[in-house]
Amino acid sequence: APATAVSLSVSIEGYRPSERVLVAAPHTALEGVLCEEVPVYDGRRSRLPLSIGYERLHGCVHALSLVAPCWVSNCTGLPLLLREHGAREAYCGDEPAVVCETVSENQRRRTAFNSFSADGLFPTDFAGAFSDERLSRRHSGLADLWLPTGWLWMEDWRLKGGKTGSVTEQGWEYAKGWSGAWSPQCTPKTGVRRRLWTRRRVRLSGLTRHLLGGMSENAVRRLSVAELQQVMQTLGEPAQRGADELRQYCMELRARAQERGGAEPDEAAGAAAA
């Protein structure tokens, strides 16, 4: 009826009931008061967003529909990589809460009298200037590395340190060719060099206060308002705050976690190589 307000709570097998949201309101109510999305969470706090569509008749809501993204249930017992249509990268739904991405920066010199650079790479150098650690998958650069949906960067890119004496102070290691033995020593026969960069990402649904303490200050400052709200919801904190207040409160939670022994940004504990 035009003068009736109706709320809705969604209950799906395997998920906790959603909060109650407004799906019908008197025709005198302000425009935009009806909810357009209601999320539900499973036991691991994985978020399933349900979009709400409305069909109106004579000025009131006549029918509504709930639309959920598609998901895949893997019953094979084998690892499963998922890739969105048109995407170049894929991700594994069984990944741990923290994953360490490793990128190799690659350079070549044409002769012993040339300097090492990405411009010196041959067209046959498949890995290009940036690749994965195995030199089998090319990346366009550090800034463009794909971050899967539902994940947050924990820190900036940093050089991966090797064992004492295994790399130079700048992180470089040298070899005659890409399949050769790597060494911190550059000789007249050295043709290529590389250095490894690492950056950790955390699954939002698996974020804990301890892991928040392991995020760098820059990583928290770069979070969008929507991401900050999701962080607050995952941690069970109020999310209805202004952007500046949300960010400040998130920084305070991070500081408290570090005081209680939260992981420092330089720690790699719990990270797994991607």
XYZ file of C-alpha atoms in Angstrom, residues 32-272:
241
model
C 16.606 7.315 -2.285
C 15.620 5.899 1.124
C 15.120 2.372 -0.231
C 18.068 0.005 0.106
C 19.794 -0.991 -3.152
C 22.118 -3.677 -1.751
C 22.052 -5.997 1.250
C 25.128 -8.094 2.127
C 25.102 -11.485 3.846
C 28.103 -13.162 5.479
C 29.074 -16.794 5.905
C 30.898 -18.307 8.893
C 34.260 -17.063 7.573
C 32.947 -13.504 7.169
C 33.054 -13.830 3.378
C 30.724 -11.212 1.956
C 28.005 -11.956 -0.614
C 26.401 -8.699 -1.868
C 22.773 -9.012 -2.994
C 21.486 -6.273 -5.306
C 17.846 -5.265 -4.911
C 15.780 -4.334 -7.958
C 12.366 -2.614 -7.702
C 9.247 -2.683 -9.860
C 6.869 0.165 -9.116
C 3.154 0.414 -9.749
C 0.928 3.415 -8.971
C 3.705 5.128 -7.040
C 4.593 2.269 -4.701
C 6.785 -0.827 -4.812
C 4.871 -3.616 -6.512
C 7.616 -6.270 -6.665
C 11.305 -6.604 -5.908
C 14.058 -8.962 -7.005
C 17.315 -10.068 -5.399
C 20.339 -10.651 -7.627
C 23.543 -12.353 -6.400
C 26.882 -12.678 -8.230
C 27.660 -16.136 -9.542
C 29.940 -18.317 -7.467
C 31.615 -21.695 -7.990
C 31.598 -24.586 -5.513
C 34.750 -26.682 -5.916
C 33.993 -30.301 -4.966
C 36.950 -31.844 -6.824
C 39.463 -31.615 -3.986
C 41.890 -29.985 -6.457
C 43.122 -26.358 -6.446
C 40.851 -24.103 -8.486
C 41.852 -20.856 -10.208
C 39.055 -18.386 -11.005
C 39.229 -15.691 -13.658
C 36.582 -13.129 -14.519
C 35.507 -12.924 -18.146
C 37.967 -10.737 -20.047
C 40.465 -10.603 -17.177
C 44.128 -11.519 -17.668
C 44.782 -12.684 -14.113
C 43.200 -15.382 -11.952
C 43.020 -16.049 -8.224
C 42.576 -19.048 -5.996
C 39.668 -19.051 -3.564
C 41.591 -21.318 -1.181
C 44.437 -18.860 -0.658
C 45.453 -18.057 2.934
C 44.444 -14.780 4.564
C 47.824 -13.193 3.702
C 49.624 -13.708 0.389
C 53.030 -12.335 -0.559
C 53.311 -11.282 -4.201
C 56.829 -11.460 -5.686
C 57.847 -9.622 -8.862
C 61.203 -9.880 -10.613
C 62.709 -6.731 -12.159
C 64.841 -7.815 -15.118
C 67.616 -6.039 -17.021
C 70.253 -6.905 -19.636
C 73.420 -5.405 -21.031
C 74.349 -6.090 -24.652
C 78.094 -6.081 -24.017
C 80.461 -5.722 -21.072
C 80.860 -2.057 -22.057
C 77.139 -1.299 -21.788
C 75.133 -0.513 -18.688
C 72.326 -2.777 -17.476
C 68.851 -1.527 -18.372
C 65.403 -2.667 -19.434
C 66.103 -1.090 -22.846
C 68.904 -3.626 -23.313
C 66.470 -6.569 -23.276
C 66.208 -8.615 -26.464
C 62.831 -9.223 -28.125
C 63.389 -12.896 -27.272
C 63.578 -12.101 -23.528
C 60.058 -13.348 -22.860
C 59.909 -12.222 -19.219
C 60.322 -8.569 -20.148
C 61.271 -5.827 -17.690
C 58.958 -7.211 -14.961
C 57.767 -10.769 -14.439
C 56.949 -13.325 -11.786
C 59.797 -14.892 -9.817
C 59.980 -17.868 -12.194
C 60.350 -15.533 -15.202
C 57.374 -17.267 -16.827
C 54.672 -14.580 -16.657
C 55.194 -11.005 -17.763
C 53.945 -7.981 -15.802
C 53.658 -4.439 -17.135
C 55.111 -2.969 -13.934
C 54.913 -2.883 -10.154
C 52.171 -0.263 -10.075
C 49.938 -2.277 -12.405
C 50.056 -5.636 -10.622
C 46.520 -6.970 -10.349
C 44.879 -6.923 -6.904
C 42.001 -9.457 -6.688
C 38.572 -8.237 -5.650
C 38.096 -8.504 -1.887
C 41.795 -8.001 -1.067
C 43.791 -5.064 0.335
C 47.474 -4.218 -0.021
C 49.232 -4.363 3.361
C 52.296 -2.341 2.380
C 54.268 -0.727 -0.436
C 56.650 -2.639 -2.692
C 59.984 -3.432 -1.044
C 63.149 -5.188 -2.116
C 63.380 -8.813 -1.093
C 66.536 -9.431 0.880
C 68.384 -12.686 0.312
C 70.857 -14.535 2.447
C 73.904 -12.527 3.519
C 76.077 -11.974 0.461
C 73.565 -13.460 -2.006
C 72.517 -10.096 -3.503
C 73.990 -6.580 -3.714
C 72.906 -3.720 -1.460
C 70.483 -2.666 -4.204
C 69.078 -6.213 -4.348
C 70.614 -7.207 -7.696
C 71.839 -10.686 -8.556
C 73.673 -11.523 -11.778
C 73.973 -14.390 -14.253
C 75.199 -15.131 -17.769
C 71.649 -15.872 -18.873
C 68.176 -16.263 -17.450
C 68.613 -19.973 -16.771
C 72.086 -19.577 -15.256
C 73.182 -19.619 -11.620
C 72.543 -16.303 -9.863
C 75.339 -14.519 -7.998
C 75.893 -11.116 -6.347
C 79.098 -10.782 -8.401
C 79.103 -9.090 -11.794
C 81.823 -10.384 -14.136
C 82.756 -9.521 -17.755
C 80.692 -12.558 -18.834
C 77.576 -11.421 -16.969
C 74.720 -10.672 -19.352
C 71.609 -10.246 -17.207
C 70.595 -9.177 -13.732
C 67.421 -9.167 -11.672
C 66.097 -8.126 -8.279
C 62.977 -9.262 -6.484
C 60.235 -7.033 -5.094
C 57.620 -8.233 -2.610
C 54.300 -6.886 -1.420
C 51.762 -8.527 0.872
C 48.013 -8.489 0.371
C 45.361 -9.502 2.897
C 41.926 -10.986 2.210
C 39.356 -8.554 3.587
C 37.122 -11.307 4.926
C 40.115 -12.758 6.806
C 41.322 -9.458 8.260
C 41.911 -9.492 12.030
C 43.113 -6.797 14.412
C 46.482 -8.563 14.509
C 46.787 -8.343 10.702
C 45.615 -4.726 10.732
C 48.586 -4.036 12.989
C 50.788 -5.425 10.205
C 49.513 -2.960 7.602
C 51.735 0.013 6.859
C 50.553 3.549 7.564
C 50.601 4.363 3.844
C 48.428 1.324 3.084
C 45.769 2.470 5.572
C 45.867 6.042 4.255
C 45.258 4.809 0.704
C 42.082 2.880 1.598
C 38.914 4.216 0.016
C 35.890 5.096 2.147
C 34.132 1.907 0.987
C 37.183 -0.179 1.938
C 37.416 1.509 5.348
C 33.754 0.736 5.983
C 34.306 -2.911 5.047
C 37.326 -3.070 7.370
C 35.203 -1.729 10.230
C 32.417 -4.224 9.497
C 34.861 -7.137 9.342
C 36.333 -6.131 12.713
C 32.883 -5.633 14.247
C 33.325 -1.872 14.602
C 30.793 0.872 13.752
C 31.182 1.876 10.094
C 28.756 4.802 9.918
C 31.297 7.609 10.260
C 32.658 10.388 8.105
C 35.630 9.626 5.828
C 38.217 11.436 7.967
C 36.829 9.971 11.198
C 36.831 6.469 9.712
C 40.456 6.762 8.622
C 41.570 8.194 11.956
C 39.782 5.441 13.881
C 41.312 2.776 11.638
C 44.763 4.236 12.341
C 44.008 4.100 16.082
C 42.974 0.432 15.830
C 46.204 -0.273 13.937
C 48.286 1.426 16.640
C 46.511 -0.530 19.402
C 47.141 -3.804 17.560
C 50.852 -3.012 17.287
C 51.009 -2.211 21.003
C 49.480 -5.629 21.708
C 52.027 -7.412 19.541
C 50.426 -7.097 16.099
C 52.583 -8.057 13.125
C 54.957 -5.333 12.026
C 54.956 -4.420 8.303
C 58.405 -5.953 7.829
C 57.349 -9.362 9.108
C 56.537 -12.041 6.580
C 55.008 -14.443 9.076
C 51.887 -16.048 7.773
C 52.590 -14.939 4.191
C 52.655 -17.430 1.372
